[in-house]
CSV table of C-alpha atoms in Angstrom, one decimal:
chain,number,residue,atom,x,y,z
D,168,UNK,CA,-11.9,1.7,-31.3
D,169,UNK,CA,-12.7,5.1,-33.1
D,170,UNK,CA,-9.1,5.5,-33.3
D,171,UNK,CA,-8.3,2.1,-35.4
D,172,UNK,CA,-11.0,2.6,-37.0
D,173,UNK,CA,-9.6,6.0,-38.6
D,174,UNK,CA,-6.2,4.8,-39.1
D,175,UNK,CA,-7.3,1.6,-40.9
D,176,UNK,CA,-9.5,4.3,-42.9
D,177,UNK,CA,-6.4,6.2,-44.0
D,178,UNK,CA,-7.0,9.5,-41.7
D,179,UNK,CA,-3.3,10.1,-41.1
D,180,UNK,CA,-3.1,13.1,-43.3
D,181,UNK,CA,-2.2,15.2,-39.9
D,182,UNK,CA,0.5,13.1,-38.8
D,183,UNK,CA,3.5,14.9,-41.1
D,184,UNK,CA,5.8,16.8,-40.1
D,185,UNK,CA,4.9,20.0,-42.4
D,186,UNK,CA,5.4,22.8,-41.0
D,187,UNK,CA,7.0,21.6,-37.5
D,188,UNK,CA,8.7,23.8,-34.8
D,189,UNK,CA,12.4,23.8,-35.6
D,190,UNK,CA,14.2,26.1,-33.1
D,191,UNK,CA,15.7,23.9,-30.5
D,192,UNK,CA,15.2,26.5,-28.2
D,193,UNK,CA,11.1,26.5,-28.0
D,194,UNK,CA,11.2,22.5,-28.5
D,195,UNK,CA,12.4,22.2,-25.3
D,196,UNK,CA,10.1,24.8,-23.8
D,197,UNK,CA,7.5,23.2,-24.8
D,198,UNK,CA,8.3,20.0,-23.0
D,199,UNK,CA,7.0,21.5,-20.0
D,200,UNK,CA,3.6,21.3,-21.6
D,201,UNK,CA,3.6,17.7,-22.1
D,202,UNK,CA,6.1,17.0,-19.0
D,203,UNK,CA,3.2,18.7,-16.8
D,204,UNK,CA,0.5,16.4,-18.6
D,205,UNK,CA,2.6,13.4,-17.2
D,206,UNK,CA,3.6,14.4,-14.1
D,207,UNK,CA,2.7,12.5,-11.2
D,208,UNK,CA,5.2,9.4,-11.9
D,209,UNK,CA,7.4,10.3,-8.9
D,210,UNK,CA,4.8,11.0,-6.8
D,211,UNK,CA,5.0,7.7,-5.7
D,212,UNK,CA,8.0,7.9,-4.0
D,213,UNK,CA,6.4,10.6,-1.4
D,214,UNK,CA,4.2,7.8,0.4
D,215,UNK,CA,6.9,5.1,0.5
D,216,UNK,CA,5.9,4.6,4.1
D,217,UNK,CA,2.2,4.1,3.6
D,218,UNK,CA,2.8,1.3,1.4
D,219,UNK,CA,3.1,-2.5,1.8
D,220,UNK,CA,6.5,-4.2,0.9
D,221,UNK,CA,7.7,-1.0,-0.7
D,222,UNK,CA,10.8,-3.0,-1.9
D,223,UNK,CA,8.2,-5.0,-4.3
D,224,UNK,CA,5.4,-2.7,-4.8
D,225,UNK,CA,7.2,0.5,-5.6
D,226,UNK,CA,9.0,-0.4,-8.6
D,227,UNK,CA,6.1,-2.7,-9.8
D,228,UNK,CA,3.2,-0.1,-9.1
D,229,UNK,CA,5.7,3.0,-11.1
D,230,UNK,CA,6.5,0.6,-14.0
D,231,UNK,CA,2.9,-0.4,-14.9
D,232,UNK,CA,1.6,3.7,-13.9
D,233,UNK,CA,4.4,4.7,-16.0
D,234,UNK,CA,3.5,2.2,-19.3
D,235,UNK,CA,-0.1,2.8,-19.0
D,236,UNK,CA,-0.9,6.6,-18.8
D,237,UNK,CA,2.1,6.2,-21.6
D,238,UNK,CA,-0.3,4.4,-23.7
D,239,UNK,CA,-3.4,5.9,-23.1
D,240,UNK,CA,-2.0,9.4,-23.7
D,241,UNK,CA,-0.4,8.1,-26.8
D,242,UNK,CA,-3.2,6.9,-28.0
D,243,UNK,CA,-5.7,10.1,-27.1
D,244,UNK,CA,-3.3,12.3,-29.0
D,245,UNK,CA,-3.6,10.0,-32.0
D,246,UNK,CA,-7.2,9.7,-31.8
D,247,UNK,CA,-6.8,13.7,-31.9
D,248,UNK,CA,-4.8,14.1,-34.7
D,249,UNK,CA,-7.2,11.9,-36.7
D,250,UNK,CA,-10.0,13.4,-36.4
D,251,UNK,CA,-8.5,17.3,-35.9
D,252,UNK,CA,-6.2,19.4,-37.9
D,253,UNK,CA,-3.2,20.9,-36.0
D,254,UNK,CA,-5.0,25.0,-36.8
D,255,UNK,CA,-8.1,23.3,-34.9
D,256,UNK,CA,-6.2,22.0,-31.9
D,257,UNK,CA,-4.0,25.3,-31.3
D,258,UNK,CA,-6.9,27.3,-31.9
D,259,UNK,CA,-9.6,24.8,-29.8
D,260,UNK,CA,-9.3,26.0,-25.8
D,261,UNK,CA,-10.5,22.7,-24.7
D,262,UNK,CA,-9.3,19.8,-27.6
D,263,UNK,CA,-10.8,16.9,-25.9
D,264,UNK,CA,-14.2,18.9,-26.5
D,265,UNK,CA,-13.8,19.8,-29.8
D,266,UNK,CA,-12.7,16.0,-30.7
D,267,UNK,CA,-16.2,14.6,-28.7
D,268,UNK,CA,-18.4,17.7,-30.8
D,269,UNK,CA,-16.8,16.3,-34.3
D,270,UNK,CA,-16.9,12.9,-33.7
D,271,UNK,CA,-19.6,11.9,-31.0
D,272,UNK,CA,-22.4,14.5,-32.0
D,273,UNK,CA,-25.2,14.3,-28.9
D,274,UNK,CA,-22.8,12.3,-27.5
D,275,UNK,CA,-20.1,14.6,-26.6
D,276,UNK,CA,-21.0,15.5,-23.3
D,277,UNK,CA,-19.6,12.4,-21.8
D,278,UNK,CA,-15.9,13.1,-22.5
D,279,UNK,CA,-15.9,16.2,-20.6
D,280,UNK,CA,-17.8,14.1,-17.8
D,281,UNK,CA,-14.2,11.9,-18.0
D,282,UNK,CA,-12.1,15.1,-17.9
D,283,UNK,CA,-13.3,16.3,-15.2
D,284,UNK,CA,-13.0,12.4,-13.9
D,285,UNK,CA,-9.5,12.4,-14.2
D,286,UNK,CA,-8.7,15.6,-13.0
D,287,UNK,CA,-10.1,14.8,-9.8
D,288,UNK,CA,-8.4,11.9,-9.6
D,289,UNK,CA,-5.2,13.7,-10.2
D,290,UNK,CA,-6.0,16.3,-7.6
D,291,UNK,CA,-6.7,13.5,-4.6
D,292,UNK,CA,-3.1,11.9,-5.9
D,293,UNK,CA,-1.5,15.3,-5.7
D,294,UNK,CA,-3.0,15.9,-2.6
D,295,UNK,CA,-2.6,12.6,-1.2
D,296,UNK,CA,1.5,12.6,-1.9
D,297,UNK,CA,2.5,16.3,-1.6
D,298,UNK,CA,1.2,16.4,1.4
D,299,UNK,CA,3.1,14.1,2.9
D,300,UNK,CA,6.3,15.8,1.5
D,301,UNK,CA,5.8,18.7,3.8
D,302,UNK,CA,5.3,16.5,6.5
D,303,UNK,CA,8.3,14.4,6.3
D,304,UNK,CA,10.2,18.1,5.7
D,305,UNK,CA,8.5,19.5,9.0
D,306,UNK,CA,9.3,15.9,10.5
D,307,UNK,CA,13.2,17.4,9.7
D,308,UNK,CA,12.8,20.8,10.8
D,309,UNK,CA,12.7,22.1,7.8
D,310,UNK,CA,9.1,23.1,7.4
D,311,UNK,CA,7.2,24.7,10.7
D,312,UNK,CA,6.4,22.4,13.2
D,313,UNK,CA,2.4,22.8,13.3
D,314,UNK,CA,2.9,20.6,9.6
D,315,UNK,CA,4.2,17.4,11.4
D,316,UNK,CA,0.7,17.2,12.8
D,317,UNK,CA,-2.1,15.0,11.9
D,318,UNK,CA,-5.8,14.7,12.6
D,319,UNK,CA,-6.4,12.2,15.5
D,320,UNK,CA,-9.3,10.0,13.8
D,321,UNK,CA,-7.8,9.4,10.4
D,322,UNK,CA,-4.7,10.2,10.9
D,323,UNK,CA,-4.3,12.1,8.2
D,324,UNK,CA,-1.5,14.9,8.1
D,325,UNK,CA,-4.4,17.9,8.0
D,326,UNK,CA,-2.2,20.7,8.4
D,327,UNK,CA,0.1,20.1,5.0
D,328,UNK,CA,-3.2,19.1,2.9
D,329,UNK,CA,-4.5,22.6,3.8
D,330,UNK,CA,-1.4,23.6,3.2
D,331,UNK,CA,-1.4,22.5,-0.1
D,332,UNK,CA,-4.9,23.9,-0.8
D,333,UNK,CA,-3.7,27.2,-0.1
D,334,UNK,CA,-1.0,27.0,-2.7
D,335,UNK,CA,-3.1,25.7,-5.4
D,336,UNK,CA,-5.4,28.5,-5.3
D,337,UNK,CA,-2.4,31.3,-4.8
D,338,UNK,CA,-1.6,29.8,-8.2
D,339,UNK,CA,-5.1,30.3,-9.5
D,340,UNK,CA,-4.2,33.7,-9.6
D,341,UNK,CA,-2.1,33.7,-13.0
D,342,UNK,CA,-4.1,34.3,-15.5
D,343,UNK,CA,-1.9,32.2,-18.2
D,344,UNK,CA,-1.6,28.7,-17.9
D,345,UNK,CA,1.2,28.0,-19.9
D,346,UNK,CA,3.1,30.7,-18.0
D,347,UNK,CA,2.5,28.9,-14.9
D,348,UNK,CA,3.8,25.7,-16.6
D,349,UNK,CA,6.8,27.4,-17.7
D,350,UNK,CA,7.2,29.1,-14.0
D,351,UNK,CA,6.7,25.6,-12.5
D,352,UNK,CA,8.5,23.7,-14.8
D,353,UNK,CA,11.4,24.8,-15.1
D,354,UNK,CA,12.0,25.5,-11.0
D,355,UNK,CA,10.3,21.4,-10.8
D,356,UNK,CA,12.8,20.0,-13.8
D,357,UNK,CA,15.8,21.6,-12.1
D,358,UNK,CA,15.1,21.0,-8.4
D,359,UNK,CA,14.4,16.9,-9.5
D,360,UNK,CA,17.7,17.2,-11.4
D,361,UNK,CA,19.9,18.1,-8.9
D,362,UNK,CA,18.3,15.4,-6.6
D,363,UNK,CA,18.6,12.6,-9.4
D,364,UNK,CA,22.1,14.4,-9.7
D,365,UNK,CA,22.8,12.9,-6.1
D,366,UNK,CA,21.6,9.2,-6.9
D,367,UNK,CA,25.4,8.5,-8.7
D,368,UNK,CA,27.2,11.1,-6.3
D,369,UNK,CA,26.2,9.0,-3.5
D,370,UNK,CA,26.9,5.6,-5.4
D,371,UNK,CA,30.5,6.8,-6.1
D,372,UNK,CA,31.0,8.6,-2.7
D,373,UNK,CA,29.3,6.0,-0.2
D,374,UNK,CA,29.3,2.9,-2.2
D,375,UNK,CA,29.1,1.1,0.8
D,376,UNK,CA,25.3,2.3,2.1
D,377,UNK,CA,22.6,0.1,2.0
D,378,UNK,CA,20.7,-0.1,-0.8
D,379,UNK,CA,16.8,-1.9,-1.0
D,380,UNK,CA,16.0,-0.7,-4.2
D,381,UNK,CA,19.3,-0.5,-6.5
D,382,UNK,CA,18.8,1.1,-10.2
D,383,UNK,CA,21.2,0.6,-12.7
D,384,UNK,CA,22.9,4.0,-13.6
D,385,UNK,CA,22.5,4.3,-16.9
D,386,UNK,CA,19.1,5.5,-16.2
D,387,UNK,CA,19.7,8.3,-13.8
D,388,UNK,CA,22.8,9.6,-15.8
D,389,UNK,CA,19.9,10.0,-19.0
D,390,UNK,CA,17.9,11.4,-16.9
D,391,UNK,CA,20.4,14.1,-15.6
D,392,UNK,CA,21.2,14.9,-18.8
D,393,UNK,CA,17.6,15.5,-20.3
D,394,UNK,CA,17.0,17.9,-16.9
D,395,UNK,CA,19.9,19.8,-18.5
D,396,UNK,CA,18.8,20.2,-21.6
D,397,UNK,CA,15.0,21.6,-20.4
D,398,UNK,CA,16.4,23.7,-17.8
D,399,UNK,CA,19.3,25.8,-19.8
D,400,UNK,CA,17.9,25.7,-23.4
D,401,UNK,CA,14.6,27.1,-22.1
D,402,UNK,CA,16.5,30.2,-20.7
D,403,UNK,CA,17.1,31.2,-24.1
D,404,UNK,CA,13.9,31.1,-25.4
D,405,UNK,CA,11.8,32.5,-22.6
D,406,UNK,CA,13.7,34.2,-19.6
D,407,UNK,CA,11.5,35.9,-18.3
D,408,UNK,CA,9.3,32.6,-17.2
D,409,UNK,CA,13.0,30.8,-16.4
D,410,UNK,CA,14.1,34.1,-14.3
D,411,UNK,CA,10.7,33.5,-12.4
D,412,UNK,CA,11.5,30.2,-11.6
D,413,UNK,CA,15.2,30.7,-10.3
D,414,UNK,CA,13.0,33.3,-8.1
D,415,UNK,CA,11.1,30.6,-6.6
D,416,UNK,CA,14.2,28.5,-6.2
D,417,UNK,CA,16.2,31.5,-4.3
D,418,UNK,CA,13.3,32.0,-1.9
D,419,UNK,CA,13.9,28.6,-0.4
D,420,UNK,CA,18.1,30.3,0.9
D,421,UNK,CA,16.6,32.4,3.5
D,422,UNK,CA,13.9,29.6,4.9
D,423,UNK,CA,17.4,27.0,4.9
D,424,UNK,CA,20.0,29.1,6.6
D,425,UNK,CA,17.1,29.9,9.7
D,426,UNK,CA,15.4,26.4,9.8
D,427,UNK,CA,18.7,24.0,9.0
D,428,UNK,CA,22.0,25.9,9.2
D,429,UNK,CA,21.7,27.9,11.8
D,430,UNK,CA,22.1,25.8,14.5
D,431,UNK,CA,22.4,27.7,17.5
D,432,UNK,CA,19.8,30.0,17.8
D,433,UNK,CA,18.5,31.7,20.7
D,434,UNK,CA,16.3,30.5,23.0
D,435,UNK,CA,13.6,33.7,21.6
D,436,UNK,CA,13.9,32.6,18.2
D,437,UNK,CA,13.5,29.0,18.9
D,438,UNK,CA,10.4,29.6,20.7
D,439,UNK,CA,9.4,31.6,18.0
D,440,UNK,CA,9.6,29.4,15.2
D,441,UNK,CA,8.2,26.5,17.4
D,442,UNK,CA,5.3,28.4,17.6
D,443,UNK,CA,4.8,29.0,13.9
């Protein structure tokens, strides 16, 4: 309401373009900022087998996640640039607060009461979905074994939450955020590229597979093609962060060749790895 209320006011002198970023090559590094901000879409597709009718509810339940955090973060950034100049946002460390101080006056404590709202919320979804990705890849064999397990009362998969616990706070340990975005980011965009990359190899290869849920290709070729242009541009303008990232990426060639390829393994070393 604030928000119309400004615009109808005429408080749009923030919205031009003066001054903008123009290198190509930070533009699309700094889509990992806002791509992080909206991850969680694809999520979805991790818990496939908790859901009802999957075939219905999947596409419904990412279509109207998709067009409403869409709107609403649409929307906050507008309310933002309102009421704040672009100096105060890049110089504000939390913007949200800054926009609730100027606004809301004694107020303003109850958006960061909503923040921290929402990031919980976000945390029990990441926790709830990646979780079950490391089960379904120890399921495979190719995560250790003690991950397919799952606590007998709730029947929960325990091992990969804690699993995923111990992860988040390893990556408490950078100090910069935005490097961590960038590390991420850039090892996430290309890793969900190449799978999206196998949607249309498969189509063309095995046309004849079955296929519940059937997406036109149109959208997967865009989508291949905007994963190439935030994976390679960014190189240029930060390889250090990218060169990270392939690091990450490279790690996972050791764990494949002993867990997948490697198919006959000794008896010791299969005990072994059963027992991790």
């Amino acid at each position: 309401m604030f928000t119309f209320t400004y615009l109808h006011s005429s408080h749009t002198e923030y919205f031009t373009f003066e001054n903008s970023e123009k290198d190509v090559t930070n533009i699309a590094l700094s889509f990992y900022s806002g791509l992080f901000a909206y991850n969680g879409w694809n999520y979805l597709n991790f818990i496939i087998e908790e859901l009802k009718d999957p075939i219905r509810n999947l596409p419904k339940a990412i279509a109207i996640s998709c067009t409403l955090v869409t709107v609403v973060y649409v929307m906050a950034n507008v309310a933002f640039y309102t009421t704040l100049s672009p100096e105060e946002v890049l110089g504000s460390e939390a913007v949200a607060v800054t926009f609730a101080n100027r606004l809301y006056g004694y107020m303003a404590w109850i958006i960061p009461v909503f923040v921290a709202l929402s990031t919980f919320g976000a945390v029990n979804g990441i926790l709830l979905t990646s979780s079950r990705l490391f089960y379904a890849g120890a399921c495979e064999g190719q995560m250790p074994e003690i991950l397919t397990m799952i606590q007998i009362s709730r029947l929960t998969p325990t091992p990969a939450v804690l699993c995923m616990a111990l992860l988040s706070m390893l990556y408490l340990t950078v100090r910069d955020i935005f490097a961590l975005i960038n590390y991420v980011g850039f090892a996430t965009w290309l890793s969900i590229g190449i799978a999206v990359l196998c949607l249309p190899v498969l189509r063309w290869t095995q046309p004849d597979l079955p296929r519940p849920i059937k997406v036109n290709l149109f959208f997967p070729i865009i989508y291949i093609l905007c994963s190439v242009f935030v994976t390679i541009v960014p190189m240029i303008a930060s390889p250090v962060e990218t060169g990270y990232g392939c690091i990450m990426i490279f790690t996972s060639v050791p764990v494949y060749l002993i867990f997948i390829a490697w198919k006959n393994k000794p008896k010791t070393v299969q005990r072994m790895l059963g027992e991790l």
